[in-house]
Amino acid sequence: MAKGPSNSGETPDDGSALGASDRSPSLDPNEAAIYVDGLAKTFGSGESAVTAVKDVSLTVAPGEVVGLLGPNGAGKTTTIKSILGLILPDAGTVRVHGIDVHANPRAAYEYVDAMLEGARNDYWRLTVRENLRYFAAIRGQDPDAVSERHDELLEHLDLAEKADTAVRDLSRGMKQKVSLASVLAGDISVAFLDEPTLGLDIESSLKLRTELRRLAEERGLTLVISSHDMDVIEDVCDRVVIMNDGRVVVDDTVEDLLAGFETKGYRISVRGVTDEVLADLQERFDLTDVQRTDDRLRFEVAADTETFYRLTDTMEANNLDVASVETVQPDLAEAFVEMTNGTRETSRVNEDGASTAQKAPTGLSPAGDGGDQR
Ligand SMILES: Nc1ncnc2c1ncn2[C@@H]1O[C@H](COP(=O)(O)OP(=O)(O)OP(=O)(O)O)[C@@H](O)[C@H]1O
């Protein structure tokens, strides 16, 4: 079993925060598996200073699976390394299961591990099982005492047959799974996984997603996953945190995030459209991907329900023959691009913050209640 919330007997010392923000995450620091409040970090000084993280607050409940996304340079790695105690922030509090990571790094380290850069953490000359034993041992566990759990892990990750093979002789996808198994071998309760499905074929990727959900649901493992594969995020994560320019710009369930896209799209195919009618439609509606073939016109249109009815009325009034209408659902990849390119992200945190917090099944707050993000 993954370790439960703080059993160290340590009482969080709220006064110890490094200039904690007045915008505190809603989950109690003792209840949260991960508690970050007002995190800030600038590298270098003077003209060459780079502010990597500006004022990041987030909480993750035990057993929750969160996707951490953002474009290059958004501040994800700095945030993760700060939670792991690898970077000392300029300001902010970071706790793992109630333990202040910077005041008590060794105690916090008992609970947390990370697979940050793919399959680099393993010893390629050792066999798969030897790697697991090694990583359990450096976490202070007797490898013989946990061998049954390791067998189970190997079984679930489809690595049992390769248990006695040297890691260097495995395929890239297999190495990736060994890397994950090594992180989990130490019986930690919080894991950061960077691109966990990289190099896996579809079947292995799907199996791994199922396994990650099982570990979260059955063992209460808390996971923070970053991936460029939005399908993985959609499949595995309860919640998505999107960072941009050193800040959290979205903190929401995948479902609510997509539901927030009021304007869905439609793909329409229609006959009998003259150039004049097309010009009129283009002036009145947001048509994209317009293609004409023979007598048929195909286009996409971004429209809420009301606009869609106005469009169908217009088409009817012009005696157009509608051949087909399909809805185009927004997906997470689209949402991500919009949230990190446009201005929408700031309004989402500011306007939706409170209501999202109520809707979220975990009862966690989104990215604080605005504060400096305004
Ligand atoms: N050690 C460092 N020294 C100087 N600048 C740094 C350092 N680490 C990160 N940065 C800068 O801080 C900003 C945030 O970087 P960070 O690595 O946290 O972003 P990221 O979201 O993880 O990006 P990526 O997806 O590219 O890994 C970037 O502008 C980066 O160049």
Short mmCIF file of C-alpha atoms and ligand atoms in Angstrom, two decimals:
data_model
loop_
_atom_site.label_atom_id
_atom_site.label_comp_id
_atom_site.label_asym_id
_atom_site.label_seq_id
_atom_site.Cartn_x
_atom_site.Cartn_y
_atom_site.Cartn_z
CA MET A 1 0.00 0.00 0.00
CA ALA A 2 1.09 3.55 -0.64
CA LYS A 3 1.92 5.45 2.46
CA GLY A 4 -0.88 7.47 3.87
CA PRO A 5 -0.95 11.11 4.75
CA SER A 6 1.60 12.47 7.17
CA ASN A 7 2.50 9.92 9.79
CA SER A 8 5.66 11.71 10.78
CA GLY A 9 4.03 13.42 13.69
CA GLU A 10 5.23 16.70 12.28
CA THR A 11 2.90 19.64 12.72
CA PRO A 12 3.05 22.05 9.84
CA ASP A 13 4.56 25.29 11.01
CA ASP A 14 2.61 27.88 9.14
CA GLY A 15 4.97 30.63 10.17
CA SER A 16 7.79 28.97 8.28
CA ALA A 17 6.43 29.83 4.85
CA LEU A 18 8.79 31.72 2.62
CA GLY A 19 6.69 34.82 2.10
CA ALA A 20 3.50 32.84 1.61
CA SER A 21 0.87 34.37 -0.60
CA ASP A 22 -2.33 35.68 0.96
CA ARG A 23 -4.16 33.60 -1.62
CA SER A 24 -4.16 30.21 0.03
CA PRO A 25 -5.32 27.00 -1.61
CA SER A 26 -8.52 25.73 -0.05
CA LEU A 27 -7.47 22.21 0.88
CA ASP A 28 -6.00 21.96 4.35
CA PRO A 29 -2.20 21.59 4.17
CA ASN A 30 -2.47 18.48 6.35
CA GLU A 31 -5.07 16.82 4.13
CA ALA A 32 -3.40 17.54 0.82
CA ALA A 33 -0.94 15.12 -0.71
CA ILE A 34 0.60 18.16 -2.40
CA TYR A 35 0.12 21.68 -1.11
CA VAL A 36 1.73 24.60 -2.92
CA ASP A 37 1.00 28.16 -1.92
CA GLY A 38 2.40 31.31 -3.49
CA LEU A 39 5.38 29.62 -5.11
CA ALA A 40 7.78 31.99 -6.88
CA LYS A 41 11.19 31.47 -8.43
CA THR A 42 13.48 33.73 -10.43
CA PHE A 43 16.72 32.41 -11.86
CA GLY A 44 19.67 34.79 -12.13
CA SER A 45 19.57 38.48 -11.38
CA GLY A 46 19.62 41.87 -13.04
CA GLU A 47 19.05 41.99 -16.75
CA SER A 48 19.55 38.27 -17.19
CA ALA A 49 16.96 37.35 -14.54
CA VAL A 50 14.30 34.87 -15.68
CA THR A 51 11.16 34.58 -13.60
CA ALA A 52 10.20 30.95 -14.09
CA VAL A 53 7.32 30.80 -11.60
CA LYS A 54 5.40 33.85 -10.42
CA ASP A 55 2.72 32.93 -7.89
CA VAL A 56 1.68 29.33 -8.15
CA SER A 57 -0.81 27.81 -5.73
CA LEU A 58 -2.36 24.39 -6.06
CA THR A 59 -3.48 21.48 -3.95
CA VAL A 60 -3.75 17.83 -4.89
CA ALA A 61 -5.75 15.41 -2.75
CA PRO A 62 -4.44 11.92 -1.92
CA GLY A 63 -5.26 9.51 -4.74
CA GLU A 64 -5.98 12.28 -7.19
CA VAL A 65 -4.48 12.23 -10.69
CA VAL A 66 -3.63 15.65 -12.08
CA GLY A 67 -2.33 16.55 -15.51
CA LEU A 68 0.20 19.38 -15.45
CA LEU A 69 0.34 21.02 -18.86
CA GLY A 70 1.79 24.11 -20.41
CA PRO A 71 3.86 25.27 -23.35
CA ASN A 72 7.67 25.14 -23.22
CA GLY A 73 9.03 27.46 -20.57
CA ALA A 74 5.70 27.76 -18.75
CA GLY A 75 7.29 26.86 -15.40
CA LYS A 76 6.17 23.24 -15.00
CA THR A 77 9.60 21.76 -14.32
CA THR A 78 10.47 24.53 -11.88
CA THR A 79 7.21 23.88 -10.04
CA ILE A 80 7.77 20.12 -9.96
CA LYS A 81 11.40 20.45 -8.87
CA SER A 82 10.32 22.84 -6.12
CA ILE A 83 7.81 20.25 -4.87
CA LEU A 84 10.52 17.60 -5.00
CA GLY A 85 12.83 19.85 -2.97
CA LEU A 86 15.35 20.06 -5.81
CA ILE A 87 14.93 23.81 -6.22
CA LEU A 88 14.69 26.30 -3.37
CA PRO A 89 11.96 28.77 -4.25
CA ASP A 90 12.22 32.51 -3.55
CA ALA A 91 8.77 32.52 -1.98
CA GLY A 92 5.97 30.15 -1.15
CA THR A 93 5.17 27.07 0.87
CA VAL A 94 5.45 23.52 -0.43
CA ARG A 95 4.22 20.58 1.60
CA VAL A 96 3.94 16.90 0.78
CA HIS A 97 1.51 15.13 3.09
CA GLY A 98 1.81 18.03 5.49
CA ILE A 99 5.61 18.02 5.59
CA ASP A 100 7.38 21.21 4.63
CA VAL A 101 9.60 20.07 1.77
CA HIS A 102 12.23 22.73 2.27
CA ALA A 103 12.34 22.57 6.06
CA ASN A 104 12.34 18.74 6.14
CA PRO A 105 13.47 17.46 2.74
CA ARG A 106 14.42 14.00 4.00
CA ALA A 107 11.06 13.39 5.65
CA ALA A 108 9.18 14.62 2.55
CA TYR A 109 11.36 12.48 0.28
CA GLU A 110 9.94 9.35 1.93
CA TYR A 111 6.64 10.02 0.18
CA VAL A 112 7.55 11.34 -3.21
CA ASP A 113 9.45 10.34 -6.31
CA ALA A 114 9.56 11.33 -9.95
CA MET A 115 10.17 10.06 -13.42
CA LEU A 116 11.30 13.32 -14.89
CA GLU A 117 13.12 12.55 -18.08
CA GLY A 118 11.95 9.28 -19.47
CA ALA A 119 13.88 6.13 -18.86
CA ARG A 120 17.04 7.64 -17.47
CA ASN A 121 16.79 6.62 -13.86
CA ASP A 122 17.42 2.91 -14.33
CA TYR A 123 20.64 0.95 -14.28
CA TRP A 124 20.80 -0.63 -17.67
CA ARG A 125 23.24 -3.38 -16.69
CA LEU A 126 20.94 -4.60 -13.94
CA THR A 127 17.91 -6.74 -14.64
CA VAL A 128 14.42 -5.36 -14.33
CA ARG A 129 13.89 -7.00 -10.95
CA GLU A 130 17.31 -5.90 -9.69
CA ASN A 131 16.41 -2.32 -10.53
CA LEU A 132 13.22 -2.56 -8.52
CA ARG A 133 15.10 -4.08 -5.57
CA TYR A 134 17.74 -1.37 -5.80
CA PHE A 135 15.23 1.48 -5.82
CA ALA A 136 13.31 -0.07 -2.92
CA ALA A 137 16.58 -0.46 -0.97
CA ILE A 138 17.66 3.14 -1.40
CA ARG A 139 14.31 4.09 0.09
CA GLY A 140 15.17 2.06 3.16
CA GLN A 141 13.07 -1.01 2.38
CA ASP A 142 14.17 -4.61 2.66
CA PRO A 143 13.89 -5.82 -0.97
CA ASP A 144 12.98 -9.36 0.16
CA ALA A 145 10.13 -8.05 2.26
CA VAL A 146 8.59 -6.18 -0.69
CA SER A 147 9.26 -8.78 -3.40
CA GLU A 148 5.61 -9.79 -3.58
CA ARG A 149 4.61 -6.21 -4.27
CA HIS A 150 7.30 -6.00 -6.94
CA ASP A 151 5.93 -9.18 -8.56
CA GLU A 152 2.51 -7.60 -8.64
CA LEU A 153 3.92 -4.41 -10.17
CA LEU A 154 5.79 -6.38 -12.85
CA GLU A 155 2.66 -8.37 -13.60
CA HIS A 156 0.47 -5.29 -13.96
CA LEU A 157 2.98 -3.52 -16.20
CA ASP A 158 3.42 -6.61 -18.39
CA LEU A 159 7.05 -6.89 -17.38
CA ALA A 160 6.93 -10.25 -15.56
CA GLU A 161 8.43 -12.16 -18.49
CA LYS A 162 11.31 -9.71 -18.68
CA ALA A 163 11.97 -9.62 -14.93
CA ASP A 164 15.38 -11.26 -15.29
CA THR A 165 16.43 -9.46 -18.47
CA ALA A 166 19.01 -6.67 -18.30
CA VAL A 167 17.33 -3.32 -18.93
CA ARG A 168 19.76 -2.49 -21.77
CA ASP A 169 18.34 -5.43 -23.76
CA LEU A 170 14.78 -4.14 -23.64
CA SER A 171 12.89 -2.09 -26.21
CA ARG A 172 12.42 1.61 -25.62
CA GLY A 173 8.82 1.12 -24.56
CA MET A 174 9.80 -1.61 -22.11
CA LYS A 175 12.54 0.61 -20.67
CA GLN A 176 9.93 3.29 -20.15
CA LYS A 177 7.79 0.85 -18.16
CA VAL A 178 10.78 -0.28 -16.09
CA SER A 179 11.48 3.35 -15.32
CA LEU A 180 7.94 3.75 -14.05
CA ALA A 181 8.15 0.49 -12.09
CA SER A 182 11.37 1.69 -10.45
CA VAL A 183 9.66 4.89 -9.31
CA LEU A 184 6.82 2.85 -7.85
CA ALA A 185 9.09 0.16 -6.37
CA GLY A 186 9.86 2.29 -3.34
CA ASP A 187 6.22 2.38 -2.20
CA ILE A 188 5.93 6.14 -2.45
CA SER A 189 2.56 7.86 -2.27
CA VAL A 190 3.14 10.81 -4.61
CA ALA A 191 4.68 10.40 -8.06
CA PHE A 192 5.49 12.91 -10.79
CA LEU A 193 5.53 11.34 -14.22
CA ASP A 194 6.85 13.15 -17.24
CA GLU A 195 5.58 11.62 -20.49
CA PRO A 196 4.87 8.20 -18.94
CA THR A 197 3.63 6.70 -22.22
CA LEU A 198 6.48 7.95 -24.42
CA GLY A 199 7.66 5.27 -26.84
CA LEU A 200 4.83 2.87 -26.02
CA ASP A 201 2.71 1.28 -28.71
CA ILE A 202 -1.02 1.95 -28.51
CA GLU A 203 -1.84 -1.26 -26.68
CA SER A 204 0.88 -0.77 -24.07
CA SER A 205 -0.08 2.87 -23.67
CA LEU A 206 -3.72 1.93 -23.03
CA LYS A 207 -2.67 -0.73 -20.52
CA LEU A 208 -0.40 1.68 -18.74
CA ARG A 209 -3.20 4.24 -18.48
CA THR A 210 -5.43 1.59 -16.91
CA GLU A 211 -2.67 0.68 -14.50
CA LEU A 212 -2.11 4.30 -13.46
CA ARG A 213 -5.83 4.68 -12.73
CA ARG A 214 -5.80 1.42 -10.77
CA LEU A 215 -2.84 2.57 -8.68
CA ALA A 216 -4.61 5.83 -7.90
CA GLU A 217 -7.96 4.22 -7.11
CA GLU A 218 -6.84 1.09 -5.29
CA ARG A 219 -3.62 2.24 -3.67
CA GLY A 220 -4.41 5.90 -3.24
CA LEU A 221 -1.33 6.87 -5.24
CA THR A 222 -1.30 10.59 -6.01
CA LEU A 223 -0.07 11.29 -9.52
CA VAL A 224 0.98 14.44 -11.33
CA ILE A 225 1.42 13.68 -15.01
CA SER A 226 2.79 15.86 -17.74
CA SER A 227 2.35 14.71 -21.29
CA HIS A 228 2.02 16.12 -24.75
CA ASP A 229 -0.47 13.36 -25.50
CA MET A 230 -3.81 14.88 -24.57
CA ASP A 231 -5.52 11.50 -24.94
CA VAL A 232 -3.42 10.23 -22.06
CA ILE A 233 -4.33 13.25 -19.97
CA GLU A 234 -8.03 12.90 -20.84
CA ASP A 235 -8.01 9.18 -20.07
CA VAL A 236 -6.08 9.18 -16.83
CA CYS A 237 -6.47 12.53 -15.10
CA ASP A 238 -9.19 13.73 -12.77
CA ARG A 239 -8.07 17.27 -13.17
CA VAL A 240 -5.92 19.44 -15.40
CA VAL A 241 -3.65 22.26 -14.30
CA ILE A 242 -2.43 24.40 -17.18
CA MET A 243 0.49 26.75 -16.65
CA ASN A 244 1.53 29.61 -18.87
CA ASP A 245 4.22 32.19 -18.33
CA GLY A 246 4.96 31.09 -14.76
CA ARG A 247 1.36 31.03 -13.57
CA VAL A 248 -1.50 28.59 -13.25
CA VAL A 249 -4.04 29.71 -15.82
CA VAL A 250 -6.46 26.79 -15.58
CA ASP A 251 -7.20 24.36 -12.75
CA ASP A 252 -10.28 22.35 -13.57
CA THR A 253 -11.68 18.90 -14.17
CA VAL A 254 -11.26 17.74 -17.78
CA GLU A 255 -15.03 17.51 -18.05
CA ASP A 256 -15.69 21.03 -16.79
CA LEU A 257 -12.87 22.44 -18.85
CA LEU A 258 -14.39 21.09 -22.05
CA ALA A 259 -17.91 22.01 -20.96
CA GLY A 260 -16.64 25.57 -20.56
CA PHE A 261 -16.29 25.77 -24.30
CA GLU A 262 -19.76 27.09 -24.96
CA THR A 263 -19.28 27.42 -28.68
CA LYS A 264 -19.19 24.00 -30.17
CA GLY A 265 -18.60 23.54 -33.84
CA TYR A 266 -20.63 22.02 -36.64
CA ARG A 267 -19.46 20.52 -39.91
CA ILE A 268 -22.09 21.13 -42.56
CA SER A 269 -22.48 19.96 -46.11
CA VAL A 270 -25.03 21.79 -48.24
CA ARG A 271 -26.13 22.02 -51.89
CA GLY A 272 -27.36 24.94 -53.96
CA VAL A 273 -25.18 27.70 -52.50
CA THR A 274 -24.54 30.60 -54.85
CA ASP A 275 -21.52 32.87 -54.39
CA GLU A 276 -23.84 35.57 -53.18
CA VAL A 277 -25.40 33.36 -50.51
CA LEU A 278 -21.97 32.14 -49.44
CA ALA A 279 -20.77 35.73 -49.03
CA ASP A 280 -23.84 36.46 -46.93
CA LEU A 281 -23.25 33.38 -44.74
CA GLN A 282 -19.61 34.32 -44.30
CA GLU A 283 -20.52 37.80 -43.24
CA ARG A 284 -23.06 36.64 -40.68
CA PHE A 285 -21.42 33.46 -39.34
CA ASP A 286 -17.97 32.30 -38.40
CA LEU A 287 -17.36 29.85 -41.26
CA THR A 288 -14.05 28.03 -41.48
CA ASP A 289 -12.56 25.32 -43.67
CA VAL A 290 -14.87 26.26 -46.55
CA GLN A 291 -14.58 23.84 -49.49
CA ARG A 292 -16.59 23.72 -52.67
CA THR A 293 -16.83 20.51 -54.71
CA ASP A 294 -19.21 20.36 -57.67
CA ASP A 295 -22.60 21.42 -56.39
CA ARG A 296 -21.70 20.88 -52.76
CA LEU A 297 -20.34 23.30 -50.19
CA ARG A 298 -18.69 22.01 -47.02
CA PHE A 299 -17.74 24.21 -44.12
CA GLU A 300 -17.28 24.30 -40.38
CA VAL A 301 -18.94 26.85 -38.21
CA ALA A 302 -18.36 27.77 -34.58
CA ALA A 303 -21.81 28.25 -33.11
CA ASP A 304 -23.69 27.94 -29.85
CA THR A 305 -27.19 26.46 -30.09
CA GLU A 306 -28.88 29.78 -30.76
CA THR A 307 -26.46 30.72 -33.53
CA PHE A 308 -26.84 27.27 -35.02
CA TYR A 309 -30.63 27.75 -35.27
CA ARG A 310 -30.15 31.17 -36.88
CA LEU A 311 -27.86 29.52 -39.42
CA THR A 312 -30.34 26.75 -40.24
CA ASP A 313 -33.12 29.36 -40.60
CA THR A 314 -30.92 31.32 -42.99
CA MET A 315 -30.14 28.22 -45.03
CA GLU A 316 -33.82 27.35 -45.20
CA ALA A 317 -34.76 30.88 -46.24
CA ASN A 318 -32.27 30.56 -49.12
CA ASN A 319 -33.73 27.19 -50.16
CA LEU A 320 -30.46 25.40 -49.53
CA ASP A 321 -30.47 21.63 -49.47
CA VAL A 322 -28.67 20.51 -46.30
CA ALA A 323 -26.93 17.18 -47.00
CA SER A 324 -25.38 16.57 -43.59
CA VAL A 325 -24.66 18.16 -40.22
CA GLU A 326 -22.13 16.79 -37.74
CA THR A 327 -21.13 18.29 -34.43
CA VAL A 328 -17.45 18.96 -33.85
CA GLN A 329 -16.64 18.45 -30.20
CA PRO A 330 -13.80 20.45 -28.71
CA ASP A 331 -11.01 18.27 -27.39
CA LEU A 332 -8.43 18.86 -24.73
CA ALA A 333 -5.71 19.67 -27.25
CA GLU A 334 -7.85 22.46 -28.68
CA ALA A 335 -8.73 23.71 -25.21
CA PHE A 336 -5.06 23.72 -24.30
CA VAL A 337 -4.06 25.77 -27.33
CA GLU A 338 -6.81 28.27 -26.70
CA MET A 339 -6.02 28.56 -23.00
CA THR A 340 -2.35 29.21 -23.58
CA ASN A 341 -2.51 31.36 -26.71
CA GLY A 342 -5.36 33.71 -26.16
CA THR A 343 -6.62 35.90 -23.38
CA ARG A 344 -9.23 33.40 -22.33
CA GLU A 345 -7.02 31.78 -19.69
CA THR A 346 -6.94 34.71 -17.30
CA SER A 347 -10.67 35.21 -17.46
CA ARG A 348 -11.19 31.53 -16.76
CA VAL A 349 -9.33 31.62 -13.46
CA ASN A 350 -10.86 34.89 -12.45
CA GLU A 351 -14.43 34.28 -13.43
CA ASP A 352 -14.81 30.57 -13.02
CA GLY A 353 -12.65 30.04 -10.00
CA ALA A 354 -15.26 29.92 -7.28
CA SER A 355 -17.91 28.05 -9.21
CA THR A 356 -15.42 25.49 -10.47
CA ALA A 357 -14.34 24.83 -6.92
CA GLN A 358 -17.89 23.89 -6.05
CA LYS A 359 -18.29 21.66 -9.05
CA ALA A 360 -15.00 19.82 -8.70
CA PRO A 361 -15.64 16.35 -7.29
CA THR A 362 -12.55 16.56 -5.14
CA GLY A 363 -13.76 19.75 -3.50
CA LEU A 364 -10.40 21.30 -4.27
CA SER A 365 -10.17 24.88 -5.31
CA PRO A 366 -8.95 25.90 -8.69
CA ALA A 367 -5.98 28.18 -8.98
CA GLY A 368 -6.68 30.09 -5.83
CA ASP A 369 -9.16 32.91 -5.95
CA GLY A 370 -7.40 35.17 -8.35
CA GLY A 371 -4.95 37.24 -6.37
CA ASP A 372 -2.05 38.43 -8.44
CA GLN A 373 -3.28 36.49 -11.42
CA ARG A 374 -5.63 39.27 -12.29
N1 LIG B 1 18.34 26.81 -13.96
C1 LIG B 1 17.80 27.77 -14.70
N2 LIG B 1 18.48 28.90 -14.96
C2 LIG B 1 17.95 29.89 -15.70
N3 LIG B 1 16.71 29.86 -16.23
C3 LIG B 1 15.99 28.75 -16.02
C4 LIG B 1 16.48 27.64 -15.23
N4 LIG B 1 15.52 26.69 -15.18
C5 LIG B 1 14.49 27.16 -15.90
N5 LIG B 1 14.75 28.39 -16.39
C6 LIG B 1 13.85 29.23 -17.19
O1 LIG B 1 12.63 29.34 -16.50
C7 LIG B 1 11.52 29.28 -17.40
C8 LIG B 1 10.60 28.14 -16.99
O2 LIG B 1 11.30 26.92 -17.23
P1 LIG B 1 10.70 25.49 -16.87
O3 LIG B 1 11.75 24.50 -17.24
O4 LIG B 1 10.20 25.49 -15.48
O5 LIG B 1 9.47 25.41 -17.87
P2 LIG B 1 8.69 24.13 -18.41
O6 LIG B 1 7.26 24.51 -18.40
O7 LIG B 1 9.07 22.92 -17.66
O8 LIG B 1 9.20 24.03 -19.90
P3 LIG B 1 9.48 22.71 -20.81
O9 LIG B 1 8.14 22.15 -21.18
O10 LIG B 1 10.19 23.31 -21.99
O11 LIG B 1 10.33 21.78 -20.02
C9 LIG B 1 12.12 29.14 -18.78
O12 LIG B 1 12.19 30.43 -19.35
C10 LIG B 1 13.49 28.58 -18.52
O13 LIG B 1 14.39 28.98 -19.53
#
